Short mmCIF file of C-alpha atoms in Angstrom, two decimals:
data_model
loop_
_atom_site.label_atom_id
_atom_site.label_comp_id
_atom_site.label_asym_id
_atom_site.label_seq_id
_atom_site.Cartn_x
_atom_site.Cartn_y
_atom_site.Cartn_z
CA MET A 4 -12.46 -27.02 -4.50
CA LEU A 5 -10.39 -23.92 -5.76
CA ASP A 6 -8.90 -24.06 -8.81
CA LEU A 7 -5.49 -22.85 -9.68
CA ASN A 8 -6.40 -19.71 -11.49
CA THR A 9 -8.61 -18.62 -8.39
CA ILE A 10 -5.50 -19.87 -6.05
CA TRP A 11 -3.16 -17.33 -7.84
CA PHE A 12 -6.05 -14.64 -7.74
CA LEU A 13 -5.96 -15.16 -3.99
CA LEU A 14 -2.03 -15.13 -3.72
CA ILE A 15 -1.64 -12.15 -5.60
CA GLY A 16 -4.17 -10.38 -3.39
CA VAL A 17 -2.53 -11.87 -0.17
CA LEU A 18 1.02 -10.10 -1.40
CA ILE A 19 -0.89 -6.81 -1.94
CA VAL A 20 -2.14 -6.36 1.46
CA GLY A 21 1.09 -7.26 2.63
CA TYR A 22 2.95 -4.58 0.84
CA ALA A 23 0.23 -2.22 1.65
CA ILE A 24 0.16 -2.97 5.41
CA LEU A 25 4.25 -2.78 5.74
CA ASP A 26 5.12 -0.17 3.09
CA GLY A 27 1.98 1.91 4.09
CA PHE A 28 2.95 2.77 7.08
CA ASP A 29 6.93 3.70 6.06
CA LEU A 30 5.18 5.34 3.27
CA GLY A 31 3.05 7.28 5.97
CA VAL A 32 6.18 8.06 8.10
CA GLY A 33 7.56 9.72 5.07
CA VAL A 34 4.77 11.54 4.53
CA LEU A 35 4.98 13.15 8.09
CA HIS A 36 8.48 13.63 8.13
CA LEU A 37 7.61 16.69 5.57
CA PHE A 38 5.99 18.27 8.43
CA THR A 39 8.44 17.31 11.45
CA LYS A 40 10.38 20.24 12.86
CA GLY A 41 12.91 19.25 15.18
CA GLU A 42 15.95 17.10 14.12
CA LYS A 43 15.83 14.68 16.77
CA GLU A 44 12.22 14.04 15.52
CA LYS A 45 13.30 13.72 12.06
CA ARG A 46 15.89 11.32 12.82
CA THR A 47 13.43 8.91 14.78
CA ASN A 48 11.21 9.04 11.86
CA LEU A 49 14.35 7.86 9.69
CA ASN A 50 15.31 5.31 12.12
CA ALA A 51 11.85 3.98 12.81
CA ILE A 52 11.70 2.45 9.28
CA GLY A 53 15.38 2.37 8.42
CA PRO A 54 15.82 -0.92 9.07
CA VAL A 55 12.81 -2.63 7.66
CA TRP A 56 11.95 -0.16 4.54
CA ASP A 57 13.47 -2.15 2.10
CA GLY A 58 12.30 -5.58 3.21
CA ASN A 59 8.69 -4.42 3.07
CA GLU A 60 9.28 -3.51 -0.58
CA VAL A 61 10.10 -7.10 -1.16
CA TRP A 62 6.53 -7.90 -0.88
CA LEU A 63 5.77 -5.40 -4.12
CA LEU A 64 8.54 -7.07 -5.78
CA THR A 65 6.92 -10.41 -5.33
CA ALA A 66 3.47 -9.31 -6.02
CA GLY A 67 4.54 -7.91 -9.36
CA GLY A 68 6.49 -11.07 -10.15
CA ALA A 69 3.83 -13.37 -9.13
CA LEU A 70 1.57 -11.13 -11.64
CA PHE A 71 4.11 -11.70 -14.72
CA ALA A 72 4.01 -15.56 -14.03
CA ALA A 73 0.52 -16.53 -13.12
CA PHE A 74 -1.33 -13.49 -15.49
CA PRO A 75 0.90 -12.40 -17.95
CA ALA A 76 -1.67 -10.83 -19.95
CA VAL A 77 -2.63 -8.78 -17.07
CA TYR A 78 0.87 -7.71 -16.37
CA ALA A 79 1.76 -6.41 -19.75
CA THR A 80 -1.83 -4.37 -20.29
CA VAL A 81 -1.21 -2.77 -16.74
CA PHE A 82 2.32 -2.06 -17.32
CA THR A 83 1.71 -0.77 -20.98
CA GLY A 84 -1.31 1.64 -20.00
CA PHE A 85 0.07 2.86 -16.44
CA TYR A 86 3.99 2.97 -18.07
CA LEU A 87 4.26 6.91 -17.50
CA ALA A 88 2.42 6.64 -13.72
CA LEU A 89 5.53 3.65 -13.04
CA MET A 90 8.12 5.46 -14.25
CA LEU A 91 7.27 8.45 -11.87
CA LEU A 92 6.58 5.91 -8.84
CA LEU A 93 9.91 4.57 -9.59
CA VAL A 94 11.80 8.01 -9.54
CA ALA A 95 9.83 8.63 -6.39
CA LEU A 96 10.99 5.34 -4.69
CA ILE A 97 14.98 5.97 -5.73
CA PHE A 98 14.92 9.48 -4.37
CA ARG A 99 13.38 8.38 -0.95
CA ALA A 100 15.73 5.61 -0.94
CA VAL A 101 18.60 7.71 -1.98
CA ALA A 102 17.58 10.57 0.80
CA MET A 103 17.51 8.36 3.65
CA GLU A 104 21.51 7.25 2.96
CA PHE A 105 22.53 10.60 1.77
CA ARG A 106 20.84 12.72 4.61
CA SER A 107 23.63 12.37 7.40
CA LYS A 108 26.54 12.56 5.50
CA VAL A 109 27.01 16.37 5.51
CA GLU A 110 25.70 18.20 8.60
CA ALA A 111 24.95 21.27 6.65
CA PRO A 112 21.24 22.54 7.57
CA SER A 113 20.63 23.05 3.43
CA TRP A 114 21.66 19.61 2.75
CA ARG A 115 19.61 17.98 5.03
CA ASN A 116 16.51 20.35 4.40
CA PHE A 117 17.08 19.20 0.53
CA TRP A 118 17.06 15.49 1.32
CA ASP A 119 14.11 15.57 3.85
CA LYS A 120 11.98 17.20 1.39
CA ALA A 121 13.23 14.71 -0.99
CA PHE A 122 12.16 11.78 1.38
CA GLY A 123 9.05 13.12 1.85
CA ILE A 124 7.85 13.74 -1.70
CA GLY A 125 9.22 10.37 -2.28
CA SER A 126 6.81 9.04 -0.11
CA LEU A 127 3.99 10.79 -0.88
CA LEU A 128 3.78 10.41 -4.65
CA PRO A 129 3.70 6.69 -4.30
CA ALA A 130 1.09 6.99 -1.52
CA ILE A 131 -0.95 8.89 -4.09
CA LEU A 132 0.04 7.22 -6.90
CA PHE A 133 -0.88 3.14 -5.71
CA GLY A 134 -4.55 4.59 -4.89
CA VAL A 135 -4.51 6.11 -8.21
CA ALA A 136 -3.75 3.11 -10.11
CA VAL A 137 -6.26 1.09 -7.54
CA GLY A 138 -8.76 3.96 -8.42
CA ASN A 139 -8.51 3.23 -12.44
CA ILE A 140 -8.88 -0.76 -11.97
CA LEU A 141 -11.89 -0.39 -9.55
CA ARG A 142 -13.34 2.33 -12.54
CA GLY A 143 -12.56 0.19 -15.61
CA VAL A 144 -9.45 0.26 -18.08
CA PRO A 145 -9.70 1.02 -21.68
CA VAL A 146 -9.02 -2.47 -22.60
CA ASP A 147 -10.56 -3.62 -26.28
CA ALA A 148 -11.53 -7.02 -27.34
CA ASN A 149 -7.73 -7.81 -27.89
CA GLY A 150 -6.80 -7.19 -24.11
CA THR A 151 -4.78 -3.67 -25.88
CA TYR A 152 -4.95 -0.56 -23.35
CA THR A 153 -6.57 2.00 -25.41
CA GLY A 154 -6.45 5.22 -23.16
CA THR A 155 -3.64 7.89 -22.33
CA PHE A 156 -1.98 8.72 -19.46
CA LEU A 157 -4.45 12.03 -18.76
CA GLN A 158 -7.40 9.44 -18.69
CA LEU A 159 -5.47 7.63 -15.58
CA LEU A 160 -6.19 11.43 -13.80
CA ASN A 161 -9.84 11.27 -13.58
CA PRO A 162 -11.48 12.61 -10.49
CA TYR A 163 -12.44 9.08 -9.15
CA SER A 164 -8.97 7.85 -9.21
CA ILE A 165 -7.51 10.85 -8.01
CA LEU A 166 -10.32 10.32 -4.71
CA ILE A 167 -9.30 6.89 -4.26
CA GLY A 168 -5.30 8.36 -4.44
CA LEU A 169 -6.58 10.90 -1.29
CA VAL A 170 -8.01 7.71 0.69
CA SER A 171 -4.72 6.00 0.01
CA LEU A 172 -2.86 8.84 1.08
CA ALA A 173 -4.86 9.34 4.12
CA PHE A 174 -4.85 6.09 5.09
CA PHE A 175 -1.36 5.69 4.83
CA VAL A 176 -0.46 8.57 7.02
CA ALA A 177 -2.72 7.55 9.74
CA HIS A 178 -1.39 4.07 9.63
CA GLY A 179 2.16 5.47 10.00
CA ALA A 180 1.24 7.81 12.76
CA ILE A 181 0.27 4.53 14.47
CA TYR A 182 3.55 2.89 13.76
CA LEU A 183 5.46 5.46 15.15
CA THR A 184 3.78 5.35 18.42
CA LEU A 185 5.49 2.25 19.03
CA LYS A 186 9.12 3.63 17.95
CA ALA A 187 8.98 7.18 19.34
CA GLY A 188 10.42 8.29 22.59
CA ASP A 189 7.89 9.39 25.11
CA GLU A 190 7.33 13.21 23.97
CA TYR A 191 7.54 12.70 20.53
CA ARG A 192 5.01 9.45 20.83
CA ASP A 193 2.21 11.82 22.46
CA GLN A 194 2.69 14.32 19.96
CA ILE A 195 2.08 12.38 17.27
CA ALA A 196 -1.00 10.01 19.17
CA ALA A 197 -2.56 13.23 19.63
CA LYS A 198 -2.73 13.61 15.95
CA ILE A 199 -3.91 10.10 15.23
CA PRO A 200 -7.90 10.78 15.63
CA LYS A 201 -7.75 13.71 13.36
CA LEU A 202 -5.81 11.89 10.71
CA TRP A 203 -8.25 8.75 11.04
CA ALA A 204 -11.52 11.20 10.61
CA VAL A 205 -9.88 12.38 7.52
CA PHE A 206 -9.48 9.07 6.33
CA GLU A 207 -13.01 7.98 7.31
CA ILE A 208 -14.82 10.77 5.44
CA LEU A 209 -12.56 10.15 2.21
CA TYR A 210 -13.66 6.58 2.61
CA LEU A 211 -17.24 7.04 2.93
CA VAL A 212 -17.21 9.74 -0.07
CA ALA A 213 -15.26 6.92 -1.96
CA THR A 214 -17.68 4.11 -1.21
CA PHE A 215 -20.71 6.29 -2.68
CA ALA A 216 -18.72 7.47 -5.62
CA THR A 217 -17.68 3.77 -6.46
CA VAL A 218 -21.63 2.95 -6.42
CA TYR A 219 -22.24 5.38 -8.67
CA VAL A 220 -19.09 4.93 -11.26
CA SER A 221 -18.76 1.26 -10.76
CA PRO A 222 -22.20 -0.59 -9.99
CA PHE A 223 -20.79 -3.91 -11.55
CA LEU A 224 -18.63 -4.27 -8.57
CA PHE A 225 -21.57 -4.83 -6.27
CA GLU A 226 -23.70 -7.36 -8.18
CA GLY A 227 -24.08 -10.04 -6.27
CA MET A 228 -21.88 -8.96 -3.61
CA SER A 229 -24.18 -9.11 -0.61
CA THR A 230 -25.09 -12.85 -1.02
CA SER A 231 -21.17 -13.42 -0.78
CA ILE A 232 -20.03 -14.61 3.10
CA LEU A 233 -16.83 -12.96 2.39
CA PHE A 234 -18.43 -9.67 1.76
CA TRP A 235 -19.95 -9.99 5.10
CA VAL A 236 -16.66 -11.19 6.80
CA PHE A 237 -14.81 -8.33 5.39
CA ILE A 238 -17.52 -5.67 6.36
CA GLY A 239 -17.69 -6.69 9.75
CA LEU A 240 -13.73 -6.88 9.91
CA LEU A 241 -13.82 -3.45 8.58
CA LEU A 242 -16.08 -1.89 10.90
CA ALA A 243 -14.54 -3.81 14.13
CA ALA A 244 -10.83 -2.42 13.23
CA ILE A 245 -12.07 1.26 12.18
CA GLY A 246 -14.08 1.45 15.51
CA ASN A 247 -11.16 0.06 17.41
CA ILE A 248 -8.38 2.62 16.49
CA ASN A 249 -9.38 5.39 18.62
CA VAL A 250 -10.29 3.40 21.64
CA ALA A 251 -6.85 1.57 21.39
CA VAL A 252 -4.75 4.58 20.79
CA LYS A 253 -7.00 6.41 23.53
CA ALA A 254 -5.81 3.45 25.90
CA LYS A 255 -2.22 3.84 25.10
CA LYS A 256 -2.52 0.50 23.22
CA TYR A 257 -0.74 1.35 20.25
CA PHE A 258 0.31 -1.92 18.89
CA LEU A 259 -3.37 -2.95 19.25
CA ALA A 260 -4.25 0.04 17.38
CA LEU A 261 -1.52 -1.08 14.64
CA ILE A 262 -3.26 -4.28 14.30
CA SER A 263 -6.49 -2.47 13.85
CA SER A 264 -5.19 -0.17 11.19
CA SER A 265 -3.48 -3.36 9.20
CA ALA A 266 -6.75 -4.95 9.50
CA THR A 267 -8.55 -2.46 8.02
CA ILE A 268 -6.41 -1.93 4.67
CA ALA A 269 -6.95 -5.82 4.76
CA ALA A 270 -10.87 -5.60 5.00
CA MET A 271 -10.69 -2.49 1.95
CA ILE A 272 -8.77 -5.02 -0.14
CA GLY A 273 -10.58 -7.78 0.52
CA LEU A 274 -13.85 -6.02 -0.25
CA ALA A 275 -12.43 -4.51 -3.37
CA ALA A 276 -11.41 -8.43 -4.53
CA VAL A 277 -14.77 -9.74 -3.70
CA GLY A 278 -16.34 -7.29 -6.09
CA MET A 279 -13.48 -7.60 -8.70
CA PHE A 280 -13.47 -11.50 -8.59
CA PRO A 281 -13.25 -13.02 -11.48
CA ARG A 282 -11.98 -9.78 -13.00
CA LEU A 283 -8.38 -8.37 -12.62
CA VAL A 284 -8.69 -5.68 -14.98
CA PRO A 285 -12.50 -4.68 -15.66
CA SER A 286 -12.85 -3.32 -19.06
CA SER A 287 -14.48 -0.07 -19.24
CA ILE A 288 -15.32 0.02 -22.90
CA ASP A 289 -17.29 -3.52 -22.60
CA LEU A 290 -16.87 -5.74 -19.38
CA ARG A 291 -16.93 -8.20 -21.64
CA TYR A 292 -13.64 -7.63 -22.59
CA SER A 293 -12.22 -7.57 -18.87
CA LEU A 294 -9.13 -9.60 -18.30
CA THR A 295 -10.13 -12.40 -15.88
CA ALA A 296 -8.39 -14.92 -13.92
CA THR A 297 -9.70 -17.42 -16.53
CA ASN A 298 -8.63 -15.70 -20.00
CA SER A 299 -5.70 -14.08 -19.01
CA ALA A 300 -3.67 -17.08 -17.08
CA SER A 301 -1.04 -18.89 -17.60
CA SER A 302 -0.64 -22.52 -18.75
CA GLU A 303 -1.81 -25.00 -15.87
CA TYR A 304 1.48 -26.42 -15.84
CA THR A 305 3.47 -22.82 -15.21
CA LEU A 306 0.61 -22.24 -12.77
CA THR A 307 1.37 -25.38 -10.71
CA ILE A 308 5.01 -24.91 -10.87
CA MET A 309 4.61 -21.36 -9.56
CA LEU A 310 2.25 -22.62 -6.69
CA ILE A 311 5.05 -24.93 -5.73
CA ILE A 312 7.84 -21.75 -5.64
CA ALA A 313 5.15 -19.88 -3.76
CA ALA A 314 4.93 -22.59 -1.15
CA ILE A 315 8.37 -22.11 -0.60
CA GLY A 316 9.08 -18.69 -1.08
CA VAL A 317 6.24 -17.08 0.70
CA PRO A 318 7.17 -18.67 4.04
CA ILE A 319 10.78 -17.72 3.66
CA VAL A 320 9.38 -14.32 3.02
CA LEU A 321 7.37 -14.28 6.22
CA ALA A 322 9.77 -15.68 8.21
CA TYR A 323 12.36 -12.95 6.90
CA THR A 324 9.82 -10.00 7.88
CA PHE A 325 9.33 -11.68 11.64
CA PHE A 326 12.81 -12.06 12.11
CA ILE A 327 13.67 -8.33 11.12
CA TYR A 328 10.87 -6.66 13.03
CA ARG A 329 11.80 -9.03 15.93
CA VAL A 330 15.56 -8.14 15.91
CA PHE A 331 14.50 -4.15 15.61
CA LYS A 332 11.63 -4.05 17.81
CA GLY A 333 11.22 -1.22 20.52
CA LYS A 334 11.87 2.38 20.60
CA VAL A 335 14.38 4.05 18.35
CA VAL A 336 17.90 4.96 20.05
CA ILE A 337 19.73 7.47 18.03
CA GLY A 338 23.38 6.65 17.86
CA ASP A 339 26.22 7.10 15.82
CA GLU A 340 25.63 4.86 13.54
CA SER A 341 21.83 6.26 13.00
CA TYR A 342 20.47 7.86 10.08
#
């Protein structure tokens, strides 16, 4: 039977998966916006994610709140060590949101070009920084016996973590392109669809390179992994999802392609979780100093109360998400009230 610590490890993983799937595609759309030329196409990009982007980020806030409540030592260590990176991330997300609201307020080309760049860069930086953060966690963070972060900001920008940042960027862009095929008009949709195989190929190459790099950099993640049933489940899901994307795009079954790309990110995070468990923050100084689901957890009483709150709150978030996407389903129609 699962104990409370394991349940919360899984719940935080589910929240991270939900955020990566939902905000992943709108970050990808934002990066694609940097390379979009026509005004109609740019407005399509903005209105494709305009009604949903803020709801998508609720998943990030929920994951952060859950981490704070369930594993406060992990929250403290990660936010201390990654402070400057998180501030940069916050500034990027603020500029991204402001750009969406301000761009349409003035029709001057220079005004719109400025906010187009702000929107694109505000999407590009988070897409990379989230991957860099994950790369550092997978690699191991310099945490001492007291659970204190002893590294510097520049240590976070190591080659392996930057590689994982590029993997996340490549995935989000391909994921965003797939989402756009569901929202764009026929001509723009066909332009985007034609780029998906190339975008997906870039991701596949980077992911393959990152996998070999992970074996070298973090061999502890693979200890006993092959004996886990979950490992083979996620491997099977990953291979099936990746293999189906180009097939679905070629058949113009774009929703199926989006399901497959969503399954891909879920499988990747699942594989990482299998390798990490029970560690939440591996220590690069000594694995015995790692913060785990046991030594960094709140009291059993706190975990129980939070589980009750989660049992009420998570279904509400799911229902809200389903409702919003149902209301705003279908192609983007540009009107006077559009971005």
